[in-house]
PDB file of C-alpha atoms in Angstrom:
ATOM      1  CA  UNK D1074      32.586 102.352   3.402  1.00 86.00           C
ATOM      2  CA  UNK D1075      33.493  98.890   3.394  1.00 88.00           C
ATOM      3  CA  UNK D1076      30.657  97.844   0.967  1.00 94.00           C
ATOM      4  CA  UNK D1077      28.612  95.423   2.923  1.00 98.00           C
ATOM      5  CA  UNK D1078      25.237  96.770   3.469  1.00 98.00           C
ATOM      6  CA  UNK D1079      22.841  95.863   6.759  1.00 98.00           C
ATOM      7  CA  UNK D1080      19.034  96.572   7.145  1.00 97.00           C
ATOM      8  CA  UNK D1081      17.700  98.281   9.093  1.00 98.00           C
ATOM      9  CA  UNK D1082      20.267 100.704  11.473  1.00 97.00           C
ATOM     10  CA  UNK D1083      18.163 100.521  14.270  1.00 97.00           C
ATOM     11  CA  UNK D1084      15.103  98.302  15.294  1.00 97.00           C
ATOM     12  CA  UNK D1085      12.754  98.438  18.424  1.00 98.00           C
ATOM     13  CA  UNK D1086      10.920  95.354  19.411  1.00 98.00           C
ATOM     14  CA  UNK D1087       9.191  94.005  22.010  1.00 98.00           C
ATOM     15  CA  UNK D1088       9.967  90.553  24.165  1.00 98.00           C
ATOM     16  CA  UNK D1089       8.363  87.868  22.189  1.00 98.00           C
ATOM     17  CA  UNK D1090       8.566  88.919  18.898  1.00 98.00           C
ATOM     18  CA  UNK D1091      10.457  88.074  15.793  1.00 98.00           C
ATOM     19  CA  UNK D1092      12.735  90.248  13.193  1.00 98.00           C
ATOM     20  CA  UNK D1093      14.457  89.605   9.879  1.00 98.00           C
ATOM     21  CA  UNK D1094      18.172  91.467   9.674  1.00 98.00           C
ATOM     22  CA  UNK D1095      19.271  91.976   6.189  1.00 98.00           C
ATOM     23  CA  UNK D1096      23.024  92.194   4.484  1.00 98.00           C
ATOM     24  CA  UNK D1097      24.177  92.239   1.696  1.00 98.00           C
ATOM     25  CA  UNK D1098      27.984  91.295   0.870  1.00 97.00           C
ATOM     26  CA  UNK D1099      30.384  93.136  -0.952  1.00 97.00           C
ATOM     27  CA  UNK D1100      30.218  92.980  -4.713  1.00 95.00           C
ATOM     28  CA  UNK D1101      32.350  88.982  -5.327  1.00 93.00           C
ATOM     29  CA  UNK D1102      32.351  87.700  -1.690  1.00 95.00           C
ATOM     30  CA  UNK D1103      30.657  84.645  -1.517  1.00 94.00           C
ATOM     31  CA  UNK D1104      31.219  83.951   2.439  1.00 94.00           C
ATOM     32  CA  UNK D1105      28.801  86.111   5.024  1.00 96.00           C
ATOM     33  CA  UNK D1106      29.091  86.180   8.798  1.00 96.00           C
ATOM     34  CA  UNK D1107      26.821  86.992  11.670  1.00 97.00           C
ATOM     35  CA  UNK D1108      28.610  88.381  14.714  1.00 97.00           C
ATOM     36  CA  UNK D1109      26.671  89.483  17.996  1.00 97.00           C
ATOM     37  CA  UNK D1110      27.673  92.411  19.825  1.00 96.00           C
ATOM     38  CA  UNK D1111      26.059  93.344  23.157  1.00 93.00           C
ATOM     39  CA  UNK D1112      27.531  94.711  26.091  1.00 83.00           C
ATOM     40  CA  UNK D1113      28.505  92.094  28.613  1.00 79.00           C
ATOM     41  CA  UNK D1114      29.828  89.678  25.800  1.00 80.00           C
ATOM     42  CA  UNK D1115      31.594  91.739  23.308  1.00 87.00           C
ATOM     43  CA  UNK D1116      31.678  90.772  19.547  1.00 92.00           C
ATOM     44  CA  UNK D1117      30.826  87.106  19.314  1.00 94.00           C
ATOM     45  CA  UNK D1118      30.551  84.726  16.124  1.00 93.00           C
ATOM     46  CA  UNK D1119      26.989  83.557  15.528  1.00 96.00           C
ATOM     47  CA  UNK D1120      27.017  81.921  11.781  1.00 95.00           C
ATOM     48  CA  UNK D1121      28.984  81.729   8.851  1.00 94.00           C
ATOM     49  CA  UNK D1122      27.621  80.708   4.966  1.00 95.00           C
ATOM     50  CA  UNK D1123      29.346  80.417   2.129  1.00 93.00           C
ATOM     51  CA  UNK D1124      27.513  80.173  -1.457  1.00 94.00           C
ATOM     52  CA  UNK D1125      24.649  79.520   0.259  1.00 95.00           C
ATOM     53  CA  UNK D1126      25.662  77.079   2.686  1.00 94.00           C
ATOM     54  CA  UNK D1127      25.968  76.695   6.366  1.00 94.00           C
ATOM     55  CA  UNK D1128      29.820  76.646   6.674  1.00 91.00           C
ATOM     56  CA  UNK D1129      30.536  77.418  10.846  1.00 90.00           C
ATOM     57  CA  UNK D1130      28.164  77.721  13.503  1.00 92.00           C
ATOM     58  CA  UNK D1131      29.351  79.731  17.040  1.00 91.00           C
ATOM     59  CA  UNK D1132      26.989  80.286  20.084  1.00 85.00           C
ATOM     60  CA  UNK D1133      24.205  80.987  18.155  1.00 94.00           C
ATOM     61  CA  UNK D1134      20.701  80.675  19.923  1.00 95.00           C
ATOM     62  CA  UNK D1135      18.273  78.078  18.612  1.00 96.00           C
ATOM     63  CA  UNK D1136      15.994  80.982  18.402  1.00 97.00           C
ATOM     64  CA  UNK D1137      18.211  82.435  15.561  1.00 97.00           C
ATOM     65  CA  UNK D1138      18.359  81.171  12.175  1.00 97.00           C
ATOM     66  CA  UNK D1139      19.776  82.622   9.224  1.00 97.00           C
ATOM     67  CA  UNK D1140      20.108  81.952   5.501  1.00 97.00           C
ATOM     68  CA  UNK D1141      22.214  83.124   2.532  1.00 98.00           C
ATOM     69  CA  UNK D1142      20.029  83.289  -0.831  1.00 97.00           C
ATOM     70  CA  UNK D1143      21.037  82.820  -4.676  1.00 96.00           C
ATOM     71  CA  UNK D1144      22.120  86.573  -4.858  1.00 96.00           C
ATOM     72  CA  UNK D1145      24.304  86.102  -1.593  1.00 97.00           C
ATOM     73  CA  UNK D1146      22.369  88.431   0.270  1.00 97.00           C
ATOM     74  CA  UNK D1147      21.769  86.801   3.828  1.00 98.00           C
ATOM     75  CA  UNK D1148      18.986  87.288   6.751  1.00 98.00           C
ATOM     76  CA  UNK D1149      19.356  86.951  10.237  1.00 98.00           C
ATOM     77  CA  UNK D1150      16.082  85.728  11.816  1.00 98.00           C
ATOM     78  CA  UNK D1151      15.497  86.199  15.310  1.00 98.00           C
ATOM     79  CA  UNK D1152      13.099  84.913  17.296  1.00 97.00           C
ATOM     80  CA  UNK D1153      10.832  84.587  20.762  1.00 98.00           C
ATOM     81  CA  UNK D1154      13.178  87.931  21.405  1.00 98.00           C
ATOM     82  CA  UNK D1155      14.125  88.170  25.218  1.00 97.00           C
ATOM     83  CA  UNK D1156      15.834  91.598  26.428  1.00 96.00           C
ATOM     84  CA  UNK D1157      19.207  89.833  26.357  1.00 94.00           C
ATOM     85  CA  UNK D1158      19.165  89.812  22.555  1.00 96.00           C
ATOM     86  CA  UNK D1159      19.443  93.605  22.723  1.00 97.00           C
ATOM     87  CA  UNK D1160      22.223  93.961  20.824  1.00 97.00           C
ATOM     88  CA  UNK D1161      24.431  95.732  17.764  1.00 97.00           C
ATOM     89  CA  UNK D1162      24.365  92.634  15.459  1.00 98.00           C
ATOM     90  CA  UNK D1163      27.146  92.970  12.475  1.00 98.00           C
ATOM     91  CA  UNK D1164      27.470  90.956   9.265  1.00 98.00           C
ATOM     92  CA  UNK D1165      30.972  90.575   7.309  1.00 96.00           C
ATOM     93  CA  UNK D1166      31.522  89.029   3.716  1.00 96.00           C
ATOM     94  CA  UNK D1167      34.957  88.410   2.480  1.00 93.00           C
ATOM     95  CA  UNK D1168      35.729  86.182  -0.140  1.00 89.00           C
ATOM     96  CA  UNK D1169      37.173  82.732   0.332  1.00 80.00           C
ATOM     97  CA  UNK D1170      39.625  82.656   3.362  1.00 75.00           C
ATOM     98  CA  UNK D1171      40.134  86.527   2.983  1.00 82.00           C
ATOM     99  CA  UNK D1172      39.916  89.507   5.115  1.00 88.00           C
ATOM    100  CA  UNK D1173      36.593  89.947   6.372  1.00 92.00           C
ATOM    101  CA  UNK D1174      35.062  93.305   5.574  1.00 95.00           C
ATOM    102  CA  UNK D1175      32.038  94.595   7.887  1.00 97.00           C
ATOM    103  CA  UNK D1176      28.644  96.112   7.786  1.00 98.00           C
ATOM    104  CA  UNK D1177      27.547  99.335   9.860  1.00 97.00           C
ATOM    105  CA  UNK D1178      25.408  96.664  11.812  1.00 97.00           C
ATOM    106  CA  UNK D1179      21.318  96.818  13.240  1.00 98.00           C
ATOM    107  CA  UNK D1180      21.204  97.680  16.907  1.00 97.00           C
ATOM    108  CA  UNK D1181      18.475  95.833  17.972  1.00 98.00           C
ATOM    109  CA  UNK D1182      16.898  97.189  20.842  1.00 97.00           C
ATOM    110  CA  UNK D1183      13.810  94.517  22.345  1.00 97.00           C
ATOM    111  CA  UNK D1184      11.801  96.284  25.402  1.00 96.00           C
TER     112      UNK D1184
ATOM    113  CA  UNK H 944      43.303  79.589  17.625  1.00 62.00           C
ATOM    114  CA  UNK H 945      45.440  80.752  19.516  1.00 64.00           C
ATOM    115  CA  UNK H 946      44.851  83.357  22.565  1.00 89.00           C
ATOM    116  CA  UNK H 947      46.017  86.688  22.847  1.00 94.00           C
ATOM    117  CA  UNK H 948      46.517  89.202  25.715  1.00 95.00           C
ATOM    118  CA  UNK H 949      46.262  93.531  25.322  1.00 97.00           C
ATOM    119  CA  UNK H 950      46.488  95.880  27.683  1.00 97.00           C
ATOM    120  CA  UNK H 951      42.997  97.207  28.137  1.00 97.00           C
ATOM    121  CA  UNK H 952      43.934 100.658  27.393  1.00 97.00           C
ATOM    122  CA  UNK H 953      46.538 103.297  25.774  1.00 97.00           C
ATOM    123  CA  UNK H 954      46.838 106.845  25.481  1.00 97.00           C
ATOM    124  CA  UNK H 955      48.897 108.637  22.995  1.00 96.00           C
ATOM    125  CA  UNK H 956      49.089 111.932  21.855  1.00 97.00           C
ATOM    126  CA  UNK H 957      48.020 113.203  18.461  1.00 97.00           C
ATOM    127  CA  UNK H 958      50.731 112.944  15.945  1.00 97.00           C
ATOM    128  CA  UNK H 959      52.897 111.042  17.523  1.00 97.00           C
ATOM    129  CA  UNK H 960      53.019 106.647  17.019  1.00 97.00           C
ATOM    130  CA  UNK H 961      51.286 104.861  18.026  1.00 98.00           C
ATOM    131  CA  UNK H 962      52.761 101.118  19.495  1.00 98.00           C
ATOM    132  CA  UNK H 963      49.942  98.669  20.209  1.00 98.00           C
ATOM    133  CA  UNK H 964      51.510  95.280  21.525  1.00 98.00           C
ATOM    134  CA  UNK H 965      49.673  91.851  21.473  1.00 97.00           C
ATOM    135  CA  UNK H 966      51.090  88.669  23.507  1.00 96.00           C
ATOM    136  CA  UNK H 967      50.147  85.647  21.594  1.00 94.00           C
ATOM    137  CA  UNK H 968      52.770  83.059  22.981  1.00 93.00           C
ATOM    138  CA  UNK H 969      50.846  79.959  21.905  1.00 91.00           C
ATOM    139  CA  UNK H 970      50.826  80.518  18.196  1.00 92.00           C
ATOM    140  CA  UNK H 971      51.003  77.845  15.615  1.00 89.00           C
ATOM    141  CA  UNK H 972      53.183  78.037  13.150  1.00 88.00           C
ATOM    142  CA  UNK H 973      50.537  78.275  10.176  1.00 87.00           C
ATOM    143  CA  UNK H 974      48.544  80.734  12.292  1.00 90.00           C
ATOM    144  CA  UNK H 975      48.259  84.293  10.953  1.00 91.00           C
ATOM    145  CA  UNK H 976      48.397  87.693  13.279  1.00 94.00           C
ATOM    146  CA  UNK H 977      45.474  89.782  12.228  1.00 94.00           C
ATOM    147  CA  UNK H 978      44.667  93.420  13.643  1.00 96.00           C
ATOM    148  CA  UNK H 979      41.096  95.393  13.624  1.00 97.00           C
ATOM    149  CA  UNK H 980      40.140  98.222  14.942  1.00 97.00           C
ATOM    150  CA  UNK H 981      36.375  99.389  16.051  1.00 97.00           C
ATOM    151  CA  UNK H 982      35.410 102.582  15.971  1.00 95.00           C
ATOM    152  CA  UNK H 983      32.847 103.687  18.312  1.00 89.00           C
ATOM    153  CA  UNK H 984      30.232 101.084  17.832  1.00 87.00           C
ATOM    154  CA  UNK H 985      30.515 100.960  13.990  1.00 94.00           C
ATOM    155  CA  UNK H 986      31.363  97.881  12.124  1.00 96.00           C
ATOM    156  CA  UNK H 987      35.531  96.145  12.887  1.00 96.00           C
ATOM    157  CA  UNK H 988      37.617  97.681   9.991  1.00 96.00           C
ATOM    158  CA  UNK H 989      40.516  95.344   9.048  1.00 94.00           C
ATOM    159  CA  UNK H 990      44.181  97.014   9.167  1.00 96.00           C
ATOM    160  CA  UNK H 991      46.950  94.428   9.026  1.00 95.00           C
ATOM    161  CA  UNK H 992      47.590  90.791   8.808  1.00 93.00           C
ATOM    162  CA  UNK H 993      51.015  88.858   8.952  1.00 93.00           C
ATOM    163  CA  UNK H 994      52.425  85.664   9.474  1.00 93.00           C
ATOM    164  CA  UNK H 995      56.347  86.067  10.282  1.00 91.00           C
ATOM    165  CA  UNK H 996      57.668  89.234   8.220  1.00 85.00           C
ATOM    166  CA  UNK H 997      56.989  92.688   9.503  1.00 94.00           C
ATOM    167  CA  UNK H 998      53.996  94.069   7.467  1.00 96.00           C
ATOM    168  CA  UNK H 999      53.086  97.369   5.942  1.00 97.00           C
ATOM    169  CA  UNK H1000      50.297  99.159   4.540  1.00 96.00           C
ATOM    170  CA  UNK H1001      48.804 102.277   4.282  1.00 95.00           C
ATOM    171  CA  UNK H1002      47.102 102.299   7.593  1.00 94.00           C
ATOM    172  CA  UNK H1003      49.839 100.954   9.718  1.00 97.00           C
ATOM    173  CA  UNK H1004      52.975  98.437  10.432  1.00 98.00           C
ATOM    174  CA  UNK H1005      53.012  95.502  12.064  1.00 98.00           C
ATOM    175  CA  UNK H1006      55.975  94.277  13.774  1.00 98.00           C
ATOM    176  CA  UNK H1007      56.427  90.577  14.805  1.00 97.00           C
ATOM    177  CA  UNK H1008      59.069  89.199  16.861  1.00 96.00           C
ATOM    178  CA  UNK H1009      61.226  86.220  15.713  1.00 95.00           C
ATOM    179  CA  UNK H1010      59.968  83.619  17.771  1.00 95.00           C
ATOM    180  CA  UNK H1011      56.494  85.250  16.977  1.00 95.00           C
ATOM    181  CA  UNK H1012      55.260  85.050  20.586  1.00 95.00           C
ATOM    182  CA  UNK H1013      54.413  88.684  20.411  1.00 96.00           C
ATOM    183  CA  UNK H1014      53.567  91.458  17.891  1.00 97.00           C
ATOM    184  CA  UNK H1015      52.986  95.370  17.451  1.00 98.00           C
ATOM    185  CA  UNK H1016      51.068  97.258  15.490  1.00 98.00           C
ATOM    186  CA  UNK H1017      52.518 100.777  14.832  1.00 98.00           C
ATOM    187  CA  UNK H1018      50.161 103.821  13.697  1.00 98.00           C
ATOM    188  CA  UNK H1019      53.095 105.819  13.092  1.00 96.00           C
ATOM    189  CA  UNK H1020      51.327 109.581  12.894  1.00 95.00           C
ATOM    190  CA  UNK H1021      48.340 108.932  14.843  1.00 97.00           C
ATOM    191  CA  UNK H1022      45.175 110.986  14.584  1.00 97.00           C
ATOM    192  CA  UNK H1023      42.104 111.577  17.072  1.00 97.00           C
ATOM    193  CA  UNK H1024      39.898 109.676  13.993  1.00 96.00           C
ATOM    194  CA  UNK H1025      42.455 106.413  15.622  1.00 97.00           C
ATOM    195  CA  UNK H1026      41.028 106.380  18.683  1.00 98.00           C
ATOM    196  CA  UNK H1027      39.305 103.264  18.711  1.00 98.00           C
ATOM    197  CA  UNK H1028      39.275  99.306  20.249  1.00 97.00           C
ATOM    198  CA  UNK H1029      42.133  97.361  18.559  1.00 98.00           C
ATOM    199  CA  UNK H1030      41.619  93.701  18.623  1.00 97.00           C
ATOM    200  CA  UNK H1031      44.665  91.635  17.686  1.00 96.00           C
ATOM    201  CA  UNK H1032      43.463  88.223  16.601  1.00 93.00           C
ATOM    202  CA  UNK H1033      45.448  84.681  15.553  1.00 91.00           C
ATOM    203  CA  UNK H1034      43.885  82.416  12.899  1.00 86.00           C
ATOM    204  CA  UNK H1035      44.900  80.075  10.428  1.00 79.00           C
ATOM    205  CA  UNK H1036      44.319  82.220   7.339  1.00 67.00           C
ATOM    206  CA  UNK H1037      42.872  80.979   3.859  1.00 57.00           C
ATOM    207  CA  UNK H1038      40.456  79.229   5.853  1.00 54.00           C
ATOM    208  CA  UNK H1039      36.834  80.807   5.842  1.00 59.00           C
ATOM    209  CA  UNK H1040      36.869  80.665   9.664  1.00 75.00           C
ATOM    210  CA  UNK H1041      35.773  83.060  12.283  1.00 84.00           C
ATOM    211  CA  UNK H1042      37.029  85.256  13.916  1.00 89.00           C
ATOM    212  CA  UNK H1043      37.780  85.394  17.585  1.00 88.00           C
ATOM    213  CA  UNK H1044      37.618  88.714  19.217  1.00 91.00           C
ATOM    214  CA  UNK H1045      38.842  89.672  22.768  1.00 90.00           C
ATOM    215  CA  UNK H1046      38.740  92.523  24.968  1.00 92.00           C
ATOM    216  CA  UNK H1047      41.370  94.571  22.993  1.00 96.00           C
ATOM    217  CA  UNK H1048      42.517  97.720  23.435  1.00 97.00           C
ATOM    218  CA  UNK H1049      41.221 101.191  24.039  1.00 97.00           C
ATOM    219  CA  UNK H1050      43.580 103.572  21.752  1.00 98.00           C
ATOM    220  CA  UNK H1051      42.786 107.403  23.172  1.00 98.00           C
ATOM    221  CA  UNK H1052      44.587 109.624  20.869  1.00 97.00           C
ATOM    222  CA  UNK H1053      44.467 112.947  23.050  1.00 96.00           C
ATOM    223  CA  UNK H1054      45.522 116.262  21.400  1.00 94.00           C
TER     224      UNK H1054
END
């Protein structure tokens, strides 16, 4: 268990909708990343915050958007789905310039 | 950072080591070599990170050459719960970046 949470495990949506993915960081990290995983691209860096603010961006979508709140929990928006966001989507937190620790992750499955 | 090249797959056979090698000739020389594994669609689990000295922990050794062009990591009793992708990754560390995976390397630990 590496203590970084992710809601929810699995989620089944259809094209053209929107969903909210939810981590929370181990207890004292204050950085949180967003990585993509889906089969034909392998793990891929979406989005990095730290305390809150936007520190990195990587290929991310301008139909994604994400945010990291007061309590450092951060939410990975995703919108006007398209069947090539089907996808296991993982967070990480680590603390500043440390190892990064990572979630179970949401398969997101959009039909 | 700095690219790396694994083979795309091992075998090895339970309880014996197991010697994962990464070619990462174009390494700076404040650029870190970092090791994950990913189990079956779960979340990367950090093992090992070095910069020039051979590392050890309780998960495994890492061995880097002198002129740090290329690096092992050593699972030196390994179990079928090791079989896994092991992604050997170069960074600058202490610097909230992101991480770069590749392609890795299937591990098959066969008993």
């Amino acid at each position: 268990d590496s203590g970084v949470t992710q809601t929810p495990k699995h989620l089944i949506t259809a094209t053209g909708q929107r969903v909210t993915l939810r981590c929370s960081p181990r207890s004292g990290d204050l950085s949180v990343y967003w990585y993509q995983q889906s089969l034909d691209q392998g793990l891929q860096f979406l989005i990095q915050y730290y305390n809150g603010e936007e520190r990195a961006k990587g290929n991310i979508l301008e139909r994604f958007s994400a945010q990291q709140f007061p309590d450092l929990h951060s939410e990975l928006n995703l919108s006007s789905l398209e069947l090539g966001d089907s996808a296991l989507y993982f967070c990480a937190s680590s603390v500043e310039g440390g190892e990064q620790f990572f979630g179970p992750g949401t398969r997101l499955t959009v039909l | 950072d700095a690219k790396t090249t694994q083979p795309p797959s091992m075998d090895c056979a339970e309880g014996r080591a197991a010697n994962l090698p990464c070619n990462h000739s174009t390494i700076s020389g404040n650029e870190y070599v970092y090791w994950y594994r990913q189990i079956h669609s779960q979340g990367p689990q950090y093992i090992i990170h070095g910069l020039k000295n051979n590392e050890t922990n309780e998960m495994a050794s890492l061995i880097i050459t002198e002129d740090r062009k290329s690096s092992t990591l050593i699972l030196p009793h390994a179990t079928l719960r090791d079989t896994a992708v092991y992604y050997c990754i170069v960074r600058v560390a202490n610097h909230g970046n992101k991480l770069v995976f590749g392609a890795g390397t299937i591990l098959r630990v066969k008993s």
